[in-house]
Amino acid sequence: MKYIYIYIIQLYGYNTMLFSILIGLAMLLPRCTVVNMFEFIPSERMTHRCHYYHEKVDVTCTFGIWHPLAAEKLLMLTANTMPDQTVFHTGFLSIPGYKSPICTS
């Protein structure tokens, strides 16, 4: 993990905030056949809050206006194996892990 963080700092600079979802995915992919995620890509049920426990309304959090977050969302959407309709209707993503037949063949 330390090396991933160092690479991201070199790529984007010291003020880069590393998202826990990316860290979690990086840890799960080598160990799992499938990683299922929920609401990382906003579905039609989205709200305009950054966090469920804050009253502050800010759509930039939801859509990932900040460039590295937007790039992460596009990367997750590209790696996803669920139909786009499922992703945008229910908020579920399914990403094959390194142990899946898709990645080993």
PDB file of C-alpha atoms in Angstrom:
ATOM      1  CA  MET A   1       0.000   0.000   0.000  1.00  0.00           C
ATOM      2  CA  LYS A   2       2.825   2.371   0.809  1.00  0.00           C
ATOM      3  CA  TYR A   3       4.087   2.150  -2.780  1.00  0.00           C
ATOM      4  CA  ILE A   4       0.649   2.859  -4.243  1.00  0.00           C
ATOM      5  CA  TYR A   5       0.415   5.986  -2.089  1.00  0.00           C
ATOM      6  CA  ILE A   6       3.927   7.135  -3.095  1.00  0.00           C
ATOM      7  CA  TYR A   7       3.036   6.661  -6.781  1.00  0.00           C
ATOM      8  CA  ILE A   8      -0.153   8.713  -6.407  1.00  0.00           C
ATOM      9  CA  ILE A   9       1.746  11.511  -4.626  1.00  0.00           C
ATOM     10  CA  GLN A  10       4.299  11.565  -7.458  1.00  0.00           C
ATOM     11  CA  LEU A  11       1.521  11.616 -10.029  1.00  0.00           C
ATOM     12  CA  TYR A  12      -0.801  14.225  -8.484  1.00  0.00           C
ATOM     13  CA  GLY A  13       1.237  16.018  -5.818  1.00  0.00           C
ATOM     14  CA  TYR A  14       1.336  16.102  -2.019  1.00  0.00           C
ATOM     15  CA  ASN A  15      -2.151  17.548  -1.551  1.00  0.00           C
ATOM     16  CA  THR A  16      -3.770  14.459  -3.010  1.00  0.00           C
ATOM     17  CA  MET A  17      -6.367  12.781  -0.866  1.00  0.00           C
ATOM     18  CA  LEU A  18      -6.329   9.017  -1.367  1.00  0.00           C
ATOM     19  CA  PHE A  19      -9.871   7.659  -1.328  1.00  0.00           C
ATOM     20  CA  SER A  20     -10.617   4.726   0.938  1.00  0.00           C
ATOM     21  CA  ILE A  21     -12.591   3.031  -1.838  1.00  0.00           C
ATOM     22  CA  LEU A  22      -9.483   2.867  -4.029  1.00  0.00           C
ATOM     23  CA  ILE A  23      -7.393   1.509  -1.149  1.00  0.00           C
ATOM     24  CA  GLY A  24     -10.061  -1.082  -0.373  1.00  0.00           C
ATOM     25  CA  LEU A  25     -10.314  -2.142  -4.001  1.00  0.00           C
ATOM     26  CA  ALA A  26      -6.522  -2.424  -4.306  1.00  0.00           C
ATOM     27  CA  MET A  27      -6.503  -4.709  -1.255  1.00  0.00           C
ATOM     28  CA  LEU A  28      -9.460  -6.851  -2.375  1.00  0.00           C
ATOM     29  CA  LEU A  29      -8.669  -7.445  -6.061  1.00  0.00           C
ATOM     30  CA  PRO A  30      -5.744  -9.856  -5.471  1.00  0.00           C
ATOM     31  CA  ARG A  31      -7.747 -11.831  -2.898  1.00  0.00           C
ATOM     32  CA  CYS A  32     -11.237 -12.042  -4.408  1.00  0.00           C
ATOM     33  CA  THR A  33     -12.847 -13.489  -7.491  1.00  0.00           C
ATOM     34  CA  VAL A  34     -15.374 -10.622  -7.560  1.00  0.00           C
ATOM     35  CA  VAL A  35     -15.542  -7.287  -5.733  1.00  0.00           C
ATOM     36  CA  ASN A  36     -19.065  -5.866  -5.463  1.00  0.00           C
ATOM     37  CA  MET A  37     -19.450  -2.148  -4.774  1.00  0.00           C
ATOM     38  CA  PHE A  38     -22.533  -0.113  -3.971  1.00  0.00           C
ATOM     39  CA  GLU A  39     -23.275   3.524  -4.883  1.00  0.00           C
ATOM     40  CA  PHE A  40     -19.708   4.559  -5.770  1.00  0.00           C
ATOM     41  CA  ILE A  41     -21.157   5.517  -9.147  1.00  0.00           C
ATOM     42  CA  PRO A  42     -24.271   7.536  -8.245  1.00  0.00           C
ATOM     43  CA  SER A  43     -27.535   5.824  -9.203  1.00  0.00           C
ATOM     44  CA  GLU A  44     -30.890   7.458  -9.847  1.00  0.00           C
ATOM     45  CA  ARG A  45     -31.412   7.369  -6.064  1.00  0.00           C
ATOM     46  CA  MET A  46     -28.509   9.775  -5.517  1.00  0.00           C
ATOM     47  CA  THR A  47     -28.618  12.670  -3.112  1.00  0.00           C
ATOM     48  CA  HIS A  48     -26.641  15.886  -3.289  1.00  0.00           C
ATOM     49  CA  ARG A  49     -24.934  15.350   0.060  1.00  0.00           C
ATOM     50  CA  CYS A  50     -21.266  14.481   0.427  1.00  0.00           C
ATOM     51  CA  HIS A  51     -21.991  12.097   3.322  1.00  0.00           C
ATOM     52  CA  TYR A  52     -25.231  10.672   4.634  1.00  0.00           C
ATOM     53  CA  TYR A  53     -24.601  12.220   8.057  1.00  0.00           C
ATOM     54  CA  HIS A  54     -24.023  15.802   6.808  1.00  0.00           C
ATOM     55  CA  GLU A  55     -26.773  18.250   5.953  1.00  0.00           C
ATOM     56  CA  LYS A  56     -24.457  20.160   3.603  1.00  0.00           C
ATOM     57  CA  VAL A  57     -25.536  19.954  -0.043  1.00  0.00           C
ATOM     58  CA  ASP A  58     -22.678  19.719  -2.561  1.00  0.00           C
ATOM     59  CA  VAL A  59     -23.115  17.982  -5.934  1.00  0.00           C
ATOM     60  CA  THR A  60     -19.375  18.119  -6.595  1.00  0.00           C
ATOM     61  CA  CYS A  61     -18.923  15.296  -4.073  1.00  0.00           C
ATOM     62  CA  THR A  62     -21.537  13.124  -5.757  1.00  0.00           C
ATOM     63  CA  PHE A  63     -20.243  13.443  -9.284  1.00  0.00           C
ATOM     64  CA  GLY A  64     -16.545  13.628  -8.476  1.00  0.00           C
ATOM     65  CA  ILE A  65     -15.793  17.018  -9.984  1.00  0.00           C
ATOM     66  CA  TRP A  66     -12.319  16.812  -8.458  1.00  0.00           C
ATOM     67  CA  HIS A  67     -10.254  15.272 -11.270  1.00  0.00           C
ATOM     68  CA  PRO A  68      -8.690  12.210  -9.555  1.00  0.00           C
ATOM     69  CA  LEU A  69     -12.075  11.209  -8.094  1.00  0.00           C
ATOM     70  CA  ALA A  70     -13.766  11.538 -11.481  1.00  0.00           C
ATOM     71  CA  ALA A  71     -10.991   9.433 -13.029  1.00  0.00           C
ATOM     72  CA  GLU A  72     -11.456   6.776 -10.326  1.00  0.00           C
ATOM     73  CA  LYS A  73     -15.200   6.640 -11.017  1.00  0.00           C
ATOM     74  CA  LEU A  74     -14.565   6.191 -14.751  1.00  0.00           C
ATOM     75  CA  LEU A  75     -11.972   3.499 -14.042  1.00  0.00           C
ATOM     76  CA  MET A  76     -14.431   1.603 -11.820  1.00  0.00           C
ATOM     77  CA  LEU A  77     -17.173   1.943 -14.433  1.00  0.00           C
ATOM     78  CA  THR A  78     -14.839   0.598 -17.132  1.00  0.00           C
ATOM     79  CA  ALA A  79     -13.780  -2.390 -14.997  1.00  0.00           C
ATOM     80  CA  ASN A  80     -17.406  -3.142 -14.098  1.00  0.00           C
ATOM     81  CA  THR A  81     -19.043  -6.283 -15.534  1.00  0.00           C
ATOM     82  CA  MET A  82     -22.664  -5.366 -14.673  1.00  0.00           C
ATOM     83  CA  PRO A  83     -24.888  -3.797 -17.362  1.00  0.00           C
ATOM     84  CA  ASP A  84     -24.897   0.015 -17.331  1.00  0.00           C
ATOM     85  CA  GLN A  85     -28.645  -0.025 -16.645  1.00  0.00           C
ATOM     86  CA  THR A  86     -28.005  -1.958 -13.410  1.00  0.00           C
ATOM     87  CA  VAL A  87     -25.240   0.418 -12.353  1.00  0.00           C
ATOM     88  CA  PHE A  88     -27.244   3.591 -12.870  1.00  0.00           C
ATOM     89  CA  HIS A  89     -30.562   2.145 -11.651  1.00  0.00           C
ATOM     90  CA  THR A  90     -29.441   0.251  -8.527  1.00  0.00           C
ATOM     91  CA  GLY A  91     -25.936   1.603  -7.876  1.00  0.00           C
ATOM     92  CA  PHE A  92     -24.262  -1.838  -7.944  1.00  0.00           C
ATOM     93  CA  LEU A  93     -20.859  -2.414  -9.565  1.00  0.00           C
ATOM     94  CA  SER A  94     -19.168  -5.777  -9.927  1.00  0.00           C
ATOM     95  CA  ILE A  95     -15.439  -5.835 -10.651  1.00  0.00           C
ATOM     96  CA  PRO A  96     -13.649  -9.139 -11.328  1.00  0.00           C
ATOM     97  CA  GLY A  97     -10.780  -9.865  -8.965  1.00  0.00           C
ATOM     98  CA  TYR A  98      -7.425 -11.208 -10.071  1.00  0.00           C
ATOM     99  CA  LYS A  99      -8.502 -14.761  -9.154  1.00  0.00           C
ATOM    100  CA  SER A 100     -11.526 -14.715 -11.466  1.00  0.00           C
ATOM    101  CA  PRO A 101     -11.548 -16.707 -14.734  1.00  0.00           C
ATOM    102  CA  ILE A 102     -11.765 -13.416 -16.664  1.00  0.00           C
ATOM    103  CA  CYS A 103      -8.413 -12.268 -15.258  1.00  0.00           C
ATOM    104  CA  THR A 104      -6.619 -15.616 -15.358  1.00  0.00           C
ATOM    105  CA  SER A 105      -7.465 -16.639 -18.908  1.00  0.00           C
TER     106      SER A 105
END
